[in-house]
Short mmCIF file of the N, C-alpha and C atoms (twelve columns), coordinates in Angstrom:
data_MODEL
# 
_entry.id   MODEL 
# 
loop_
_atom_site.group_PDB 
_atom_site.id 
_atom_site.type_symbol 
_atom_site.label_atom_id 
_atom_site.label_alt_id 
_atom_site.label_comp_id 
_atom_site.label_asym_id 
_atom_site.label_seq_id 
_atom_site.Cartn_x 
_atom_site.Cartn_y 
_atom_site.Cartn_z 
_atom_site.pdbx_PDB_model_num 
ATOM 1   N N  . MET A 1  -24.806 -10.920 0.028  1 
ATOM 2   C CA . MET A 1  -22.903 -10.614 0.115  1 
ATOM 3   C C  . MET A 1  -22.625 -9.748  -1.014 1 
ATOM 4   N N  . LYS A 2  -23.509 -10.071 -2.191 1 
ATOM 5   C CA . LYS A 2  -22.245 -8.735  -2.836 1 
ATOM 6   C C  . LYS A 2  -21.796 -7.658  -2.560 1 
ATOM 7   N N  . LYS A 3  -23.473 -7.150  -2.416 1 
ATOM 8   C CA . LYS A 3  -23.190 -5.604  -1.488 1 
ATOM 9   C C  . LYS A 3  -21.708 -5.441  -0.824 1 
ATOM 10  N N  . GLU A 4  -21.515 -6.580  0.404  1 
ATOM 11  C CA . GLU A 4  -20.399 -7.188  1.445  1 
ATOM 12  C C  . GLU A 4  -19.033 -6.875  0.054  1 
ATOM 13  N N  . ARG A 5  -19.254 -7.719  -0.792 1 
ATOM 14  C CA . ARG A 5  -17.807 -8.419  -1.425 1 
ATOM 15  C C  . ARG A 5  -17.685 -6.856  -1.727 1 
ATOM 16  N N  . GLU A 6  -18.270 -5.783  -2.271 1 
ATOM 17  C CA . GLU A 6  -17.939 -4.301  -3.306 1 
ATOM 18  C C  . GLU A 6  -17.280 -3.354  -1.273 1 
ATOM 19  N N  . LYS A 7  -18.349 -3.392  -0.576 1 
ATOM 20  C CA . LYS A 7  -17.942 -2.906  0.225  1 
ATOM 21  C C  . LYS A 7  -16.693 -2.641  0.085  1 
ATOM 22  N N  . ALA A 8  -15.736 -4.401  1.770  1 
ATOM 23  C CA . ALA A 8  -14.680 -4.654  0.858  1 
ATOM 24  C C  . ALA A 8  -13.694 -4.069  -0.159 1 
ATOM 25  N N  . PHE A 9  -13.450 -4.240  -0.788 1 
ATOM 26  C CA . PHE A 9  -13.559 -3.755  -2.480 1 
ATOM 27  C C  . PHE A 9  -12.539 -2.966  -1.892 1 
ATOM 28  N N  . LEU A 10 -13.544 -1.589  -1.460 1 
ATOM 29  C CA . LEU A 10 -13.555 0.092   -1.623 1 
ATOM 30  C C  . LEU A 10 -12.681 -0.003  -0.450 1 
ATOM 31  N N  . LYS A 11 -13.038 0.106   0.568  1 
ATOM 32  C CA . LYS A 11 -11.830 -0.001  1.304  1 
ATOM 33  C C  . LYS A 11 -10.719 -0.250  1.330  1 
ATOM 34  N N  . ASN A 12 -10.074 -1.944  1.242  1 
ATOM 35  C CA . ASN A 12 -9.108  -1.975  0.918  1 
ATOM 36  C C  . ASN A 12 -8.679  -1.335  -0.824 1 
ATOM 37  N N  . LEU A 13 -9.492  -0.645  -1.759 1 
ATOM 38  C CA . LEU A 13 -8.721  0.375   -2.622 1 
ATOM 39  C C  . LEU A 13 -8.494  1.948   -2.435 1 
ATOM 40  N N  . ILE A 14 -9.434  2.488   -1.369 1 
ATOM 41  C CA . ILE A 14 -8.615  2.923   -0.102 1 
ATOM 42  C C  . ILE A 14 -7.139  3.033   0.553  1 
ATOM 43  N N  . PHE A 15 -7.500  1.928   1.010  1 
ATOM 44  C CA . PHE A 15 -6.277  1.815   1.923  1 
ATOM 45  C C  . PHE A 15 -4.987  2.228   1.098  1 
ATOM 46  N N  . PHE A 16 -5.114  1.652   0.010  1 
ATOM 47  C CA . PHE A 16 -4.220  1.377   -1.273 1 
ATOM 48  C C  . PHE A 16 -3.244  2.250   -1.829 1 
ATOM 49  N N  . ALA A 17 -4.638  2.817   -2.239 1 
ATOM 50  C CA . ALA A 17 -4.251  4.261   -3.213 1 
ATOM 51  C C  . ALA A 17 -3.242  5.813   -2.067 1 
ATOM 52  N N  . VAL A 18 -3.972  5.176   -1.100 1 
ATOM 53  C CA . VAL A 18 -3.733  5.758   0.902  1 
ATOM 54  C C  . VAL A 18 -2.082  6.034   0.318  1 
ATOM 55  N N  . PHE A 19 -1.951  4.264   -0.018 1 
ATOM 56  C CA . PHE A 19 -0.221  3.969   0.153  1 
ATOM 57  C C  . PHE A 19 0.216   4.488   -0.559 1 
ATOM 58  N N  . LEU A 20 0.016   4.165   -1.972 1 
ATOM 59  C CA . LEU A 20 0.206   4.522   -2.535 1 
ATOM 60  C C  . LEU A 20 0.929   5.878   -2.747 1 
ATOM 61  N N  . VAL A 21 0.392   7.083   -2.426 1 
ATOM 62  C CA . VAL A 21 0.790   8.171   -2.179 1 
ATOM 63  C C  . VAL A 21 2.137   8.549   -1.213 1 
ATOM 64  N N  . GLY A 22 1.714   7.702   -0.400 1 
ATOM 65  C CA . GLY A 22 2.790   7.495   1.198  1 
ATOM 66  C C  . GLY A 22 4.164   7.733   0.708  1 
ATOM 67  N N  . ALA A 23 3.861   5.762   -0.460 1 
ATOM 68  C CA . ALA A 23 5.002   5.117   -1.180 1 
ATOM 69  C C  . ALA A 23 5.501   5.724   -1.709 1 
ATOM 70  N N  . VAL A 24 5.255   6.927   -3.369 1 
ATOM 71  C CA . VAL A 24 5.794   8.222   -3.802 1 
ATOM 72  C C  . VAL A 24 6.053   9.851   -3.635 1 
ATOM 73  N N  . LEU A 25 6.013   9.737   -2.293 1 
ATOM 74  C CA . LEU A 25 6.627   10.708  -1.155 1 
ATOM 75  C C  . LEU A 25 7.355   10.387  -0.426 1 
ATOM 76  N N  . SER A 26 8.117   8.888   -0.273 1 
ATOM 77  C CA . SER A 26 8.273   8.337   0.432  1 
ATOM 78  C C  . SER A 26 9.694   8.256   -0.288 1 
ATOM 79  N N  . ILE A 27 9.764   7.976   -1.977 1 
ATOM 80  C CA . ILE A 27 10.724  8.220   -2.382 1 
ATOM 81  C C  . ILE A 27 11.096  9.228   -2.850 1 
ATOM 82  N N  . THR A 28 10.141  10.422  -3.519 1 
ATOM 83  C CA . THR A 28 10.848  11.589  -3.264 1 
ATOM 84  C C  . THR A 28 11.336  12.052  -2.533 1 
ATOM 85  N N  . PHE A 29 11.629  12.457  -1.089 1 
ATOM 86  C CA . PHE A 29 11.630  12.467  -0.105 1 
ATOM 87  C C  . PHE A 29 13.589  12.043  0.329  1 
ATOM 88  N N  . LEU A 30 13.553  10.741  -0.518 1 
ATOM 89  C CA . LEU A 30 14.932  9.974   -0.038 1 
ATOM 90  C C  . LEU A 30 15.393  10.386  -1.697 1 
ATOM 91  N N  . VAL A 31 15.268  10.192  -2.803 1 
ATOM 92  C CA . VAL A 31 16.492  10.729  -4.071 1 
ATOM 93  C C  . VAL A 31 16.795  11.774  -3.855 1 
ATOM 94  N N  . LEU A 32 15.457  13.442  -2.956 1 
ATOM 95  C CA . LEU A 32 15.420  14.404  -3.336 1 
ATOM 96  C C  . LEU A 32 16.648  15.201  -1.668 1 
ATOM 97  N N  . ARG A 33 16.099  14.282  0.104  1 
ATOM 98  C CA . ARG A 33 16.943  15.070  1.192  1 
ATOM 99  C C  . ARG A 33 18.692  14.374  0.530  1 
ATOM 100 N N  . GLU A 34 19.055  14.934  1.281  1 
ATOM 101 C CA . GLU A 34 21.117  14.808  1.823  1 
ATOM 102 C C  . GLU A 34 21.534  13.983  3.385  1 
ATOM 103 N N  . PHE A 35 20.930  13.000  3.866  1 
ATOM 104 C CA . PHE A 35 20.869  12.949  4.732  1 
ATOM 105 C C  . PHE A 35 23.101  13.314  5.041  1 
ATOM 106 N N  . GLU A 36 22.357  13.355  7.031  1 
ATOM 107 C CA . GLU A 36 23.512  13.418  7.583  1 
ATOM 108 C C  . GLU A 36 24.639  12.297  7.865  1 
ATOM 109 N N  . ASN A 37 23.574  11.407  8.546  1 
ATOM 110 C CA . ASN A 37 24.363  10.341  8.170  1 
ATOM 111 C C  . ASN A 37 23.872  8.533   8.236  1 
ATOM 112 N N  . TRP A 38 24.069  7.790   8.536  1 
ATOM 113 C CA . TRP A 38 24.292  6.490   7.450  1 
ATOM 114 C C  . TRP A 38 22.845  6.239   8.361  1 
ATOM 115 N N  . VAL A 39 22.636  6.477   9.412  1 
ATOM 116 C CA . VAL A 39 21.049  5.885   10.295 1 
ATOM 117 C C  . VAL A 39 20.279  6.170   9.692  1 
ATOM 118 N N  . GLU A 40 20.557  7.885   9.377  1 
ATOM 119 C CA . GLU A 40 18.948  8.585   8.506  1 
ATOM 120 C C  . GLU A 40 18.673  7.968   7.080  1 
ATOM 121 N N  . TYR A 41 19.798  7.447   7.003  1 
ATOM 122 C CA . TYR A 41 19.203  6.927   5.515  1 
ATOM 123 C C  . TYR A 41 18.748  5.075   5.535  1 
ATOM 124 N N  . GLN A 42 19.710  4.725   6.880  1 
ATOM 125 C CA . GLN A 42 18.503  3.558   6.818  1 
ATOM 126 C C  . GLN A 42 17.427  3.496   7.825  1 
ATOM 127 N N  . ILE A 43 16.879  3.631   8.201  1 
ATOM 128 C CA . ILE A 43 15.973  4.628   8.694  1 
ATOM 129 C C  . ILE A 43 14.420  4.647   7.733  1 
ATOM 130 N N  . SER A 44 14.856  6.192   7.052  1 
ATOM 131 C CA . SER A 44 13.851  6.103   5.321  1 
ATOM 132 C C  . SER A 44 13.899  4.937   4.395  1 
ATOM 133 N N  . ILE A 45 14.106  4.791   4.738  1 
ATOM 134 C CA . ILE A 45 14.740  3.125   3.292  1 
ATOM 135 C C  . ILE A 45 13.653  2.351   4.091  1 
ATOM 136 N N  . SER A 46 14.023  1.792   5.664  1 
ATOM 137 C CA . SER A 46 12.890  0.547   6.259  1 
ATOM 138 C C  . SER A 46 12.248  1.474   6.301  1 
ATOM 139 N N  . ILE A 47 11.361  2.421   6.790  1 
ATOM 140 C CA . ILE A 47 9.976   3.050   6.170  1 
ATOM 141 C C  . ILE A 47 9.877   3.114   5.516  1 
ATOM 142 N N  . MET A 48 10.218  3.338   4.098  1 
ATOM 143 C CA . MET A 48 10.330  3.440   2.532  1 
ATOM 144 C C  . MET A 48 9.188   1.890   2.393  1 
ATOM 145 N N  . VAL A 49 10.262  0.946   2.790  1 
ATOM 146 C CA . VAL A 49 10.192  -1.230  2.286  1 
ATOM 147 C C  . VAL A 49 8.911   -1.098  3.043  1 
ATOM 148 N N  . THR A 50 8.931   -0.498  4.072  1 
ATOM 149 C CA . THR A 50 7.391   -1.002  5.054  1 
ATOM 150 C C  . THR A 50 5.838   0.007   3.957  1 
ATOM 151 N N  . ILE A 51 6.125   1.237   3.617  1 
ATOM 152 C CA . ILE A 51 5.007   1.799   3.545  1 
ATOM 153 C C  . ILE A 51 4.934   1.055   2.074  1 
ATOM 154 N N  . ILE A 52 5.305   -0.107  0.769  1 
ATOM 155 C CA . ILE A 52 5.340   -0.116  -1.128 1 
ATOM 156 C C  . ILE A 52 5.126   -1.615  -0.101 1 
ATOM 157 N N  . PHE A 53 5.581   -2.253  0.821  1 
ATOM 158 C CA . PHE A 53 4.890   -3.362  1.625  1 
ATOM 159 C C  . PHE A 53 3.649   -3.533  2.396  1 
ATOM 160 N N  . PHE A 54 2.916   -2.167  2.630  1 
ATOM 161 C CA . PHE A 54 1.738   -2.656  2.674  1 
ATOM 162 C C  . PHE A 54 0.947   -2.566  1.549  1 
ATOM 163 N N  . MET A 55 1.413   -0.932  1.001  1 
ATOM 164 C CA . MET A 55 0.770   -0.786  -0.030 1 
ATOM 165 C C  . MET A 55 0.894   -2.585  -0.833 1 
ATOM 166 N N  . GLY A 56 1.615   -3.736  -1.176 1 
ATOM 167 C CA . GLY A 56 0.808   -4.023  -2.049 1 
ATOM 168 C C  . GLY A 56 -0.474  -4.924  -1.659 1 
ATOM 169 N N  . PHE A 57 0.331   -5.609  0.031  1 
ATOM 170 C CA . PHE A 57 -1.044  -6.170  0.536  1 
ATOM 171 C C  . PHE A 57 -2.297  -5.919  0.689  1 
ATOM 172 N N  . PHE A 58 -2.014  -3.959  0.465  1 
ATOM 173 C CA . PHE A 58 -4.060  -3.768  -0.056 1 
ATOM 174 C C  . PHE A 58 -3.633  -3.872  -1.331 1 
ATOM 175 N N  . PHE A 59 -3.177  -3.986  -2.417 1 
ATOM 176 C CA . PHE A 59 -3.234  -3.674  -3.292 1 
ATOM 177 C C  . PHE A 59 -3.368  -4.994  -4.157 1 
ATOM 178 N N  . PHE A 60 -3.091  -6.160  -3.601 1 
ATOM 179 C CA . PHE A 60 -3.713  -7.486  -3.724 1 
ATOM 180 C C  . PHE A 60 -4.736  -8.588  -3.211 1 
ATOM 181 N N  . SER A 61 -5.532  -7.066  -1.928 1 
ATOM 182 C CA . SER A 61 -6.103  -7.642  -0.717 1 
ATOM 183 C C  . SER A 61 -7.592  -7.799  -1.695 1 
ATOM 184 N N  . ALA A 62 -7.487  -5.983  -2.654 1 
ATOM 185 C CA . ALA A 62 -8.810  -5.857  -3.510 1 
ATOM 186 C C  . ALA A 62 -8.740  -6.346  -4.315 1 
ATOM 187 N N  . LEU A 63 -7.043  -6.708  -4.822 1 
ATOM 188 C CA . LEU A 63 -7.718  -7.446  -6.453 1 
ATOM 189 C C  . LEU A 63 -8.852  -9.349  -5.818 1 
ATOM 190 N N  . HIS A 64 -7.644  -9.272  -4.655 1 
ATOM 191 C CA . HIS A 64 -9.021  -10.298 -4.064 1 
ATOM 192 C C  . HIS A 64 -10.036 -11.275 -4.533 1 
ATOM 193 N N  . TYR A 65 -11.418 -9.476  -3.638 1 
ATOM 194 C CA . TYR A 65 -12.395 -9.025  -4.187 1 
ATOM 195 C C  . TYR A 65 -12.843 -8.751  -5.682 1 
ATOM 196 N N  . VAL A 66 -11.599 -8.947  -6.340 1 
ATOM 197 C CA . VAL A 66 -12.098 -9.320  -7.399 1 
ATOM 198 C C  . VAL A 66 -12.220 -10.295 -8.168 1 
ATOM 199 N N  . ILE A 67 -11.581 -10.426 -8.059 1 
ATOM 200 C CA . ILE A 67 -11.635 -12.413 -9.203 1 
ATOM 201 C C  . ILE A 67 -12.169 -13.156 -8.471 1 
ATOM 202 N N  . ARG A 68 -12.765 -12.934 -7.734 1 
ATOM 203 C CA . ARG A 68 -12.932 -14.359 -6.420 1 
ATOM 204 C C  . ARG A 68 -13.913 -14.124 -7.291 1 
ATOM 205 N N  . LYS A 69 -13.999 -15.541 -6.424 1 
ATOM 206 C CA . LYS A 69 -16.051 -16.516 -7.874 1 
ATOM 207 C C  . LYS A 69 -16.379 -17.195 -6.350 1 
ATOM 208 N N  . ASP A 70 -18.455 -16.114 -6.545 1 
ATOM 209 C CA . ASP A 70 -19.164 -15.866 -5.464 1 
ATOM 210 C C  . ASP A 70 -19.111 -17.985 -5.447 1 
ATOM 211 N N  . ARG A 71 -19.057 -18.557 -4.304 1 
ATOM 212 C CA . ARG A 71 -19.545 -20.226 -4.393 1 
ATOM 213 C C  . ARG A 71 -21.019 -20.583 -3.319 1 
ATOM 214 N N  . SER A 72 -21.599 -19.180 -3.954 1 
ATOM 215 C CA . SER A 72 -22.917 -19.406 -2.793 1 
ATOM 216 C C  . SER A 72 -23.887 -20.613 -3.167 1 
ATOM 217 N N  . PRO A 73 -24.045 -21.823 -3.149 1 
ATOM 218 C CA . PRO A 73 -25.284 -21.804 -4.403 1 
ATOM 219 C C  . PRO A 73 -26.925 -20.853 -5.189 1 
# 
């Protein structure tokens, strides 16, 4: 059971790292790019927010495996 939890934790941690890099790159893109129109700006913000939400999901999923207590007798 413990091995299973470690595997799930590492999987979620890897996804968290990938989405963290994506969030940093999208914020950098948003700050450094000069947008031609409002639609490009809105699309970029939507993608950035989606990436950040996924990053938060995988962070808390990984955290769940760290603080979860083993309830088996």
